[in-house]
Structures are given as structure tokens and as C-alpha cells.
XYZ file of N, CA, C and O in Angstrom:
680
model
N 12.048 -24.493 -34.470
C 11.779 -23.125 -35.437
C 11.197 -21.931 -34.620
O 11.695 -20.798 -35.002
N 10.628 -22.151 -33.294
C 9.937 -20.970 -32.921
C 11.286 -20.377 -31.877
O 11.165 -19.017 -31.535
N 12.274 -20.905 -31.514
C 13.266 -20.959 -30.799
C 14.241 -19.848 -31.342
O 14.810 -19.049 -30.319
N 14.328 -19.563 -32.534
C 15.205 -18.573 -33.220
C 14.413 -17.320 -32.990
O 15.191 -15.963 -33.005
N 13.126 -16.967 -32.605
C 12.474 -15.750 -31.891
C 12.633 -15.444 -30.995
O 13.020 -14.399 -30.374
N 13.276 -16.586 -29.925
C 13.585 -15.889 -28.661
C 14.471 -15.215 -28.417
O 14.196 -14.174 -27.482
N 15.780 -15.125 -28.760
C 16.681 -14.013 -28.742
C 15.754 -12.342 -28.804
O 16.065 -11.540 -27.921
N 15.370 -12.099 -29.875
C 14.901 -10.871 -30.460
C 13.661 -10.745 -29.597
O 13.438 -9.935 -29.440
N 12.887 -11.681 -29.075
C 11.792 -11.378 -28.133
C 12.277 -10.865 -26.606
O 12.134 -9.845 -25.990
N 13.571 -11.723 -26.185
C 14.381 -11.291 -25.119
C 14.799 -9.682 -24.967
O 14.544 -9.052 -24.412
N 15.521 -9.495 -26.055
C 16.067 -8.146 -26.402
C 14.973 -6.957 -26.634
O 14.719 -5.819 -25.876
N 13.639 -7.263 -27.194
C 12.675 -6.247 -27.336
C 12.264 -6.154 -25.824
O 12.124 -5.013 -25.359
N 11.820 -7.332 -24.855
C 11.315 -7.390 -23.496
C 12.104 -6.006 -22.357
O 12.033 -5.038 -22.137
N 13.455 -6.459 -23.097
C 14.496 -5.844 -22.159
C 14.636 -4.289 -22.578
O 14.579 -3.566 -21.620
N 14.740 -4.205 -23.690
C 14.405 -2.883 -24.271
C 13.801 -1.867 -23.784
O 12.951 -0.876 -23.074
N 12.539 -2.761 -23.984
C 10.801 -2.078 -23.165
C 11.086 -1.819 -21.818
O 10.808 -0.631 -21.235
N 11.699 -2.684 -21.222
C 11.641 -2.542 -19.466
C 12.371 -1.595 -18.861
O 12.260 -0.828 -18.403
N 13.707 -1.429 -19.478
C 14.789 -0.311 -19.336
C 14.344 0.898 -19.629
O 14.135 2.045 -19.443
N 13.539 1.204 -21.078
C 12.603 2.259 -21.661
C 11.462 2.911 -20.612
O 11.201 4.106 -20.668
N 10.964 2.072 -20.241
C 9.324 2.589 -19.315
C 9.551 3.031 -18.009
O 8.758 3.363 -17.506
N 11.060 3.101 -17.645
C 11.248 3.638 -16.108
C 12.290 4.755 -16.593
O 13.247 4.679 -17.412
N 11.898 5.708 -15.422
C 12.646 6.822 -15.359
C 12.811 7.420 -14.274
O 12.435 6.870 -13.066
N 14.036 8.443 -14.087
C 14.407 8.957 -13.033
C 13.889 10.746 -12.838
O 14.338 10.948 -13.767
N 13.745 10.996 -11.877
C 14.055 12.484 -11.388
C 13.949 12.987 -10.469
O 14.379 12.051 -9.098
N 14.910 14.206 -10.306
C 14.946 14.644 -8.837
C 14.182 15.724 -8.401
O 13.565 15.940 -8.568
N 13.819 15.055 -6.977
C 12.741 16.096 -6.069
C 13.368 16.661 -4.791
O 14.015 16.292 -4.161
N 13.327 18.236 -4.926
C 13.532 18.974 -3.881
C 12.393 19.072 -2.557
O 12.635 19.540 -1.293
N 11.212 18.986 -3.086
C 9.867 18.920 -2.453
C 9.494 17.848 -2.562
O 8.655 17.440 -3.674
N 9.390 17.490 -1.361
C 8.355 15.962 -1.317
C 7.888 15.583 0.011
O 8.120 16.256 0.952
N 7.118 14.774 0.148
C 5.955 14.304 1.291
C 5.859 12.944 0.876
O 4.936 12.539 -0.308
N 6.141 12.234 2.026
C 5.969 10.677 2.248
C 4.920 10.160 3.016
O 4.594 11.166 4.025
N 3.615 9.790 2.868
C 2.663 9.359 3.707
C 2.313 7.959 3.602
O 2.618 6.929 2.601
N 2.005 7.083 4.780
C 1.487 5.714 4.919
C 0.315 6.279 5.736
O 0.115 6.359 6.608
N -0.766 5.200 4.613
C -2.237 5.265 5.627
C -1.911 3.607 6.001
O -2.116 2.921 5.553
N -2.229 3.829 7.461
C -2.299 2.947 7.940
C -3.803 2.441 8.800
O -4.581 3.466 9.050
N -4.448 1.270 8.444
C -5.673 1.021 8.871
C -5.841 -0.415 9.409
O -5.158 -1.097 9.169
N -6.960 -0.367 10.063
C -7.308 -1.713 10.605
C -8.966 -1.490 9.985
O -9.764 -0.891 9.767
N -9.191 -2.927 9.492
C -10.484 -3.082 9.382
C -11.077 -4.726 9.601
O -10.444 -5.581 9.710
N -12.411 -4.619 10.031
C -12.945 -5.971 10.397
C -13.478 -6.543 8.979
O -14.270 -5.938 8.338
N -13.102 -7.930 8.589
C -13.670 -8.711 7.669
C -14.340 -9.936 8.021
O -13.688 -10.829 8.632
N -15.324 -10.423 6.992
C -15.953 -11.651 7.441
C -15.986 -12.364 6.234
O -16.481 -11.947 5.218
N -15.830 -13.719 6.161
C -15.935 -14.524 4.741
C -17.266 -15.132 4.831
O -17.475 -15.606 5.776
N -17.859 -15.083 3.670
C -19.082 -15.759 3.402
C -19.172 -16.607 2.159
O -18.337 -16.394 1.241
N -19.535 -18.072 2.260
C -19.434 -18.881 0.751
C -20.396 -20.193 1.676
O -20.811 -20.537 2.565
N -20.495 -20.963 0.505
C -21.540 -21.613 0.606
C -21.126 -23.061 1.164
O -21.282 -24.023 1.965
N -19.572 -23.069 0.611
C -18.560 -24.019 1.455
C -17.458 -23.356 1.833
O -16.246 -23.082 0.850
N -16.987 -22.863 3.384
C -15.801 -21.688 3.477
C -14.396 -22.483 3.256
O -13.452 -22.220 3.038
N -14.321 -24.088 3.150
C -13.379 -25.003 2.961
C -12.949 -25.372 1.650
O -11.909 -25.619 1.183
N -13.849 -25.166 0.941
C -13.742 -25.697 -0.321
C -13.876 -24.539 -1.637
O -13.283 -24.480 -2.328
N -14.668 -23.729 -1.251
C -14.810 -22.570 -2.247
C -13.390 -21.781 -2.639
O -13.296 -20.973 -1.437
N -12.902 -21.530 -3.344
C -11.677 -20.762 -3.721
C -11.866 -19.343 -3.247
O -10.859 -18.608 -3.114
N -12.903 -18.604 -3.741
C -13.055 -17.321 -3.910
C -14.448 -17.237 -2.663
O -15.224 -16.479 -3.146
N -14.298 -17.062 -1.297
C -15.258 -16.603 -0.976
C -15.801 -14.943 -0.761
O -14.836 -14.271 -1.033
N -16.746 -14.831 -0.650
C -17.609 -13.119 -0.388
C -17.080 -12.838 0.899
O -17.032 -13.357 1.598
N -16.455 -11.650 0.636
C -15.959 -10.862 1.979
C -16.326 -9.591 1.801
O -16.732 -8.928 1.130
N -17.127 -9.552 3.268
C -17.739 -8.318 3.553
C -17.130 -7.382 4.619
O -15.998 -8.343 5.570
N -16.569 -6.282 4.469
C -15.773 -5.584 5.236
C -16.820 -4.638 6.019
O -17.846 -3.908 5.891
N -16.615 -4.557 7.505
C -17.336 -3.914 8.636
C -16.346 -2.654 8.729
O -15.896 -2.064 8.020
N -16.921 -2.202 10.231
C -15.942 -1.061 10.611
C -14.530 -1.168 10.299
O -13.579 -2.396 10.328
N -13.936 0.470 10.094
C -12.397 0.183 9.493
C -12.331 1.446 10.248
O -13.115 2.523 10.701
N -10.473 1.565 10.551
C -10.183 2.915 11.304
C -9.318 3.260 10.797
O -8.273 2.181 10.295
N -8.632 4.492 10.317
C -7.180 4.612 9.988
C -6.457 6.037 10.208
O -7.166 6.906 10.811
N -5.330 5.875 9.981
C -4.643 7.031 10.497
C -3.573 7.174 9.457
O -2.985 6.793 9.090
N -3.288 8.582 9.097
C -2.343 9.108 7.957
C -1.136 9.704 8.875
O -1.008 10.804 9.274
N -0.109 9.160 8.478
C 1.278 8.892 8.893
C 1.904 10.002 7.669
O 2.299 9.525 6.605
N 2.645 11.147 8.211
C 3.267 11.763 7.431
C 4.631 12.104 7.848
O 5.027 12.634 8.994
N 5.885 11.769 6.747
C 7.025 11.702 6.729
C 7.854 11.349 8.416
O 8.867 11.948 8.670
N 7.172 10.139 8.905
C 7.272 9.471 10.068
C 6.987 10.467 11.595
O 7.320 10.167 12.191
N 6.625 11.438 11.256
C 5.876 12.012 12.243
C 4.680 11.670 12.959
O 3.736 10.807 12.233
N 4.407 11.800 13.845
C 2.942 11.116 15.206
C 2.286 12.127 14.458
O 1.807 13.279 14.711
N 1.095 11.352 14.035
C 0.255 11.996 13.297
C -1.242 12.026 14.789
O -1.302 10.969 15.896
N -2.173 12.978 14.421
C -3.215 13.483 15.206
C -3.743 12.246 15.260
O -4.318 11.621 13.935
N -4.470 11.750 16.322
C -5.221 10.392 16.602
C -4.863 9.267 16.414
O -5.487 7.687 16.771
N -3.419 9.354 16.197
C -2.892 7.708 16.711
C -2.696 7.615 18.047
O -2.275 8.153 18.610
N -3.027 6.358 18.476
C -3.113 5.482 19.530
C -1.587 4.601 19.741
O -1.219 4.243 21.037
N -1.457 3.729 18.752
C -0.230 2.996 18.737
C 1.037 3.197 18.335
O 0.727 3.653 16.207
N 2.110 3.085 18.566
C 3.264 3.481 17.918
C 4.514 4.141 18.387
O 3.916 4.714 19.881
N 5.118 3.996 17.630
C 5.764 3.663 16.112
C 6.158 2.178 17.013
O 7.118 1.801 17.532
N 5.383 1.655 15.841
C 5.949 -0.051 15.796
C 7.495 -0.085 15.163
O 8.076 0.664 14.869
N 7.347 -1.395 15.070
C 9.075 -1.463 14.643
C 8.851 -0.921 13.039
O 10.675 -1.652 12.489
N 8.260 -0.777 11.987
C 8.828 -0.173 11.190
C 8.578 1.640 11.089
O 8.387 2.216 10.182
N 8.245 1.849 12.605
C 8.221 3.546 12.356
C 6.704 3.670 12.107
O 6.703 4.888 11.899
N 5.896 2.859 12.204
C 4.700 3.896 11.746
C 3.741 3.685 12.896
O 3.826 3.361 14.040
N 2.654 4.616 12.804
C 1.590 4.568 13.846
C 0.445 4.276 13.320
O -0.002 4.445 12.182
N -0.270 3.872 14.109
C -1.594 2.816 14.028
C -2.555 3.584 14.700
O -2.519 4.225 16.021
N -4.281 3.648 14.359
C -4.919 4.285 15.012
C -5.901 3.061 15.961
O -5.387 2.077 16.159
N -6.955 3.847 16.737
C -7.582 2.584 17.657
C -8.252 1.551 16.451
O -8.765 1.888 15.424
N -8.140 0.545 17.490
C -9.213 -0.723 16.911
C -10.498 -0.046 16.684
O -10.954 0.507 17.584
N -11.230 -0.498 15.239
C -12.704 -0.305 15.286
C -13.374 -1.343 16.010
O -13.010 -2.547 16.466
N -14.407 -1.077 16.219
C -15.141 -1.953 16.801
C -15.404 -3.488 16.253
O -15.657 -3.305 15.026
N -15.315 -4.261 16.790
C -15.513 -5.562 16.372
C -17.128 -5.787 16.041
O -18.013 -5.411 16.608
N -17.397 -6.263 14.679
C -19.155 -6.588 14.227
C -19.717 -7.738 15.322
O -19.022 -8.694 15.361
N -20.946 -7.164 15.741
C -21.901 -8.362 16.331
C -21.936 -9.365 15.719
O -22.062 -9.431 14.765
N -22.663 -10.725 16.308
C -22.747 -11.627 15.797
C -24.252 -11.225 14.998
O -24.308 -11.615 13.805
N -24.910 -10.650 15.338
C -26.177 -9.966 15.126
C -26.070 -9.114 13.281
O -26.676 -9.109 12.595
N -24.963 -8.254 13.824
C -24.283 -7.594 12.148
C -23.783 -8.582 11.125
O -24.104 -8.661 9.996
N -22.890 -9.703 11.409
C -22.285 -10.918 10.746
C -23.684 -11.398 10.223
O -23.797 -11.770 9.092
N -24.624 -11.677 10.670
C -25.748 -12.519 10.728
C -26.373 -11.828 9.692
O -27.223 -12.690 8.487
N -26.657 -10.522 9.832
C -27.515 -9.619 8.472
C -26.998 -9.979 7.115
O -27.680 -9.808 6.063
N -25.454 -9.780 7.378
C -25.113 -10.055 5.610
C -24.973 -11.348 5.185
O -25.044 -11.564 4.251
N -25.236 -12.254 6.027
C -25.767 -13.940 5.340
C -26.654 -14.070 4.271
O -27.463 -13.335 4.543
N -26.212 -14.453 3.459
C -27.451 -15.143 2.523
C -27.669 -16.571 2.486
O -26.961 -17.310 3.292
N -28.943 -16.984 2.137
C -29.246 -18.453 2.307
C -28.007 -19.156 1.536
O -27.617 -18.897 0.876
N -28.080 -20.584 2.540
C -26.974 -21.350 2.315
C -25.740 -21.156 2.480
O -24.659 -21.924 2.227
N -25.181 -19.848 3.119
C -24.047 -19.456 3.208
C -23.565 -19.927 4.541
O -24.187 -19.440 5.230
N -21.954 -20.211 4.649
C -21.759 -20.449 6.237
C -20.743 -18.784 6.319
O -20.470 -18.409 5.359
N -20.786 -19.104 7.311
C -19.835 -17.592 7.803
C -18.772 -17.813 8.457
O -18.710 -18.570 9.614
N -17.719 -17.212 8.264
C -16.427 -17.094 8.967
C -16.294 -16.493 10.301
O -17.521 -15.613 10.577
N -15.099 -16.619 10.796
C -14.953 -15.641 12.263
C -14.401 -14.548 11.804
O -14.347 -14.095 10.494
N -15.000 -13.024 12.420
C -14.445 -11.996 12.040
C -12.908 -11.839 11.974
O -12.728 -12.630 13.244
N -12.697 -11.511 11.244
C -10.924 -11.085 11.085
C -10.464 -9.944 10.950
O -11.047 -8.886 10.488
N -9.454 -9.438 12.034
C -8.673 -7.697 11.835
C -7.973 -8.025 11.066
O -6.471 -8.461 10.861
N -7.992 -7.142 10.372
C -7.033 -6.984 8.601
C -6.271 -5.659 8.689
O -6.916 -4.557 9.105
N -4.831 -5.696 8.849
C -4.030 -4.411 9.007
C -3.461 -4.136 7.607
O -3.074 -4.840 6.539
N -3.461 -3.090 7.139
C -3.319 -2.672 6.095
C -2.314 -0.989 5.913
O -2.433 -0.719 6.897
N -1.599 -1.258 5.343
C -0.557 0.176 4.957
C -0.789 0.230 3.209
O -0.246 -0.450 2.497
N -0.700 1.533 3.167
C -0.768 1.921 1.711
C 0.348 3.293 1.917
O -0.092 4.331 2.562
N 1.297 3.146 0.916
C 2.512 4.366 0.715
C 2.183 5.015 -0.398
O 1.893 4.523 -1.423
N 2.598 6.203 -0.001
C 2.308 7.374 -1.220
C 3.488 8.091 -0.974
O 4.026 8.594 0.009
N 3.766 8.885 -2.527
C 5.163 9.896 -2.804
C 4.335 11.198 -3.126
O 4.089 10.827 -4.361
N 4.069 12.328 -2.590
C 4.197 13.361 -3.429
C 4.975 14.337 -3.361
O 5.925 14.415 -2.418
N 5.545 14.441 -4.826
C 6.328 15.489 -5.007
C 6.101 16.603 -6.103
O 5.563 16.047 -6.839
N 7.164 17.562 -6.114
C 6.912 18.796 -7.023
C 7.835 18.496 -8.376
O 9.039 17.879 -8.302
N 7.246 18.540 -9.635
C 7.953 18.709 -10.416
C 7.381 20.298 -11.578
O 6.018 20.163 -11.817
N 8.102 20.804 -11.361
C 7.636 22.272 -11.746
C 6.695 23.179 -11.089
O 6.850 23.193 -9.642
N 5.477 23.357 -11.476
C 4.774 23.918 -10.507
C 3.891 22.933 -10.102
O 2.708 23.430 -9.676
N 3.677 21.489 -10.598
C 2.814 20.642 -10.512
C 3.285 19.791 -9.257
O 4.597 19.297 -9.200
N 2.319 19.121 -8.776
C 2.321 18.185 -7.152
C 2.148 16.938 -8.169
O 1.157 16.664 -8.854
N 2.568 15.858 -8.025
C 2.477 14.689 -8.158
C 2.674 13.518 -7.206
O 3.571 13.689 -6.550
N 1.397 12.830 -7.060
C 1.419 11.680 -6.325
C 1.392 10.582 -6.660
O 0.395 10.541 -7.635
N 2.111 9.736 -6.262
C 1.909 8.184 -6.862
C 2.173 6.937 -5.755
O 3.058 7.711 -4.614
N 1.672 5.775 -6.041
C 1.766 5.006 -4.816
C 3.233 4.350 -5.004
O 4.275 4.691 -5.850
N 3.887 4.118 -3.668
C 5.390 3.673 -3.643
C 5.370 2.337 -2.550
O 4.358 1.819 -2.337
N 6.409 2.290 -1.806
C 6.479 1.484 -1.166
C 7.261 1.389 -0.118
O 7.716 2.543 0.549
N 7.605 0.837 1.132
C 7.888 1.005 2.992
C 9.297 1.320 2.532
O 9.693 2.376 3.129
N 10.311 0.893 1.660
C 11.605 1.301 1.364
C 12.059 2.807 0.941
O 12.387 3.519 1.403
N 10.889 3.383 -0.104
C 10.808 4.839 -0.303
C 10.370 5.622 0.687
O 11.132 6.623 1.188
N 9.432 5.163 1.502
C 8.716 6.063 2.843
C 9.970 6.194 3.635
O 9.909 7.072 4.459
N 10.934 5.297 4.030
C 12.054 5.289 4.987
C 12.910 5.918 4.603
O 13.322 7.096 5.399
N 13.179 5.825 3.159
C 14.071 7.116 2.895
C 13.683 8.358 2.792
O 14.640 9.249 3.114
N 12.306 8.312 2.754
C 12.016 10.138 2.963
C 11.741 10.328 4.177
O 12.246 11.531 4.547
N 11.483 9.220 5.104
C 11.567 9.845 6.661
C 13.074 10.331 6.940
O 13.175 11.256 7.761
N 13.984 9.545 6.548
C 15.414 10.048 6.876
C 15.487 11.442 6.179
O 16.712 12.009 6.633
N 15.481 11.590 4.662
C 16.016 12.652 4.640
C 15.111 14.217 4.899
O 15.720 15.352 4.320
N 13.768 13.897 5.121
C 12.852 15.022 5.281
C 12.851 16.084 6.174
O 13.403 16.893 5.775
N 14.020 15.619 7.451
C 14.442 16.551 8.525
C 15.121 17.782 7.530
O 15.351 19.199 7.969
N 16.368 17.297 7.375
C 17.196 18.296 5.941
C 17.031 18.696 4.880
O 17.769 18.983 4.227
N 15.566 18.253 4.335
C 15.486 18.530 3.064
C 16.330 17.957 2.028
O 16.270 18.804 0.929
N 16.752 16.957 1.917
C 17.743 16.540 1.421
C 17.102 16.291 -0.239
O 16.283 15.592 0.083
N 17.754 16.832 -1.207
C 17.216 16.241 -2.482
C 17.123 15.109 -2.578
O 18.338 14.159 -2.299
N 15.912 14.197 -3.516
C 16.186 12.667 -3.551
C 16.080 12.561 -5.135
O 15.249 13.364 -5.879
N 16.738 11.611 -5.338
C 16.596 11.074 -6.767
C 15.410 9.707 -6.844
O 15.992 8.684 -6.174
N 14.592 9.905 -7.451
C 13.347 8.917 -7.593
C 13.447 8.246 -8.851
O 13.415 8.832 -10.007
N 13.298 7.003 -8.519
C 13.476 5.930 -9.940
C 11.903 5.633 -9.666
O 11.301 4.855 -9.190
N 11.211 6.183 -11.013
C 9.599 5.645 -11.464
C 9.624 4.674 -11.964
O 10.535 3.997 -12.541
N 8.459 3.841 -11.601
C 8.159 2.529 -12.302
C 7.686 2.636 -13.660
O 7.805 3.886 -13.813
N 6.802 1.231 -13.902
C 6.714 1.576 -15.452
C 5.657 2.380 -15.961
O 4.657 2.586 -14.618
N 5.946 3.220 -16.687
C 5.230 4.379 -17.364
C 4.653 5.213 -16.359
O 3.982 6.154 -16.108
N 5.986 5.395 -15.518
C 5.909 6.244 -14.429
C 4.493 6.455 -13.568
O 4.028 7.386 -12.993
N 3.958 5.420 -13.347
C 2.970 5.242 -12.553
C 3.344 4.983 -10.798
O 2.259 4.879 -10.233
N 4.817 4.960 -10.424
C 4.884 4.477 -9.253
C 6.272 4.875 -9.194
O 6.797 5.185 -9.725
N 6.779 5.187 -7.475
C 7.757 5.294 -7.063
C 8.815 4.044 -6.737
O 7.786 3.615 -5.708
N 9.531 3.615 -7.291
C 10.421 2.245 -6.558
C 11.530 2.525 -6.058
O 11.517 1.685 -5.354
N 11.824 3.544 -6.143
C 13.300 3.914 -5.340
C 13.466 5.379 -4.909
O 13.080 6.161 -5.814
N 13.909 5.618 -4.094
C 14.395 7.011 -3.642
C 16.005 7.138 -2.837
O 16.089 6.274 -1.814
N 16.536 7.855 -3.801
C 18.052 8.103 -3.032
C 18.360 9.222 -2.889
O 18.309 10.117 -3.720
N 19.334 9.688 -1.664
C 19.818 11.270 -1.435
C 20.358 11.606 -2.352
O 21.777 10.819 -2.952
N 20.537 12.931 -2.971
C 21.421 13.019 -4.550
C 22.674 13.932 -3.367
O 22.585 14.759 -2.476
N 23.786 13.319 -3.892
C 25.001 13.540 -2.878
C 25.370 15.327 -3.599
O 25.400 15.337 -4.904
N 25.486 16.509 -2.554
C 25.868 17.643 -3.326
C 27.083 17.605 -3.643
O 28.124 17.183 -2.815
């Protein structure tokens, strides 16, 4: 009996998906990639069986890549994705790690975490909009930026992200 509703549910979800994304053309834009390193240590009563250990973050460093150009403060790069990286932050000492330990907890080894956050800023009339994006959009902007080629941007659900960027053919 419930199966007869399935086609209408699928149709409604498809319509919702198709109507919740939009496109826009941008002539002014900037893509950034915030590259960072941070030291993290896991703490738990049992590191092997506890599904979600407590994670403490120690020192971190970051550098902001803009449109693929080498940023000030970058010491490593460009890597195989064209990104520049900051210096490594100092590894936490055993004293620093032990200071954050709670009674009965085990302490994991310090892990160096690499992270990248991509963002696209573009002009809409007199307004600037900055939205999270992905590596593919970042690379498309890096290629288009030197010639200032207009880009057609495909926005994500509720226009909360940029999912795709393609050059507009003149």
C-alpha cells in the first residue's frame, strides 16, 4: 500500500533538488584556499574502543592562497594541487599533552593534520558574496583569473555554496 506513494515522493524530491540550485554569471571573483597545519591529540578512557575520543588541538599555522598566486608567508609549494603551505607549527611537548589529560584517560600520539578550506567571493551587483566551494571550482578560477574570463557559477542547495564554475564563451 505504501509503494504507490513512492513515485510521487521521488518526483517531489527531484523537483525540490532541481529548484533549489541556481546559476549566476560572475565577472569579478576571487578564489581562496586556506591551507593549514594543526597538531591534534586524542584523549579517551579507552582509545581502542571509545568511538568518539575527545580531541584537543594544539598549535596551528595557516596561509591564505588567492587565485593560485604564491602568498606571503608560504614556505612549501606549490604542491601537486597548486597550493602553497605555511611553516609547520611546533609539535606539542609531552608536558603540554599531559596538562590536558583528565584522570583515567589514555593519551594518543600527536598527529599533524593538514586541512584546506576553499571559498569563492564574487560580485552580485554592488554586493560581494563569499561562499564555500571545492577544489574543482578553485582550480577553474585559477585558470580563468589571469584573463578575467567571466564564469558561470552553479550554486548549491539554497545558494549556500558554489558547486561548479565554467568559463562563459564570448
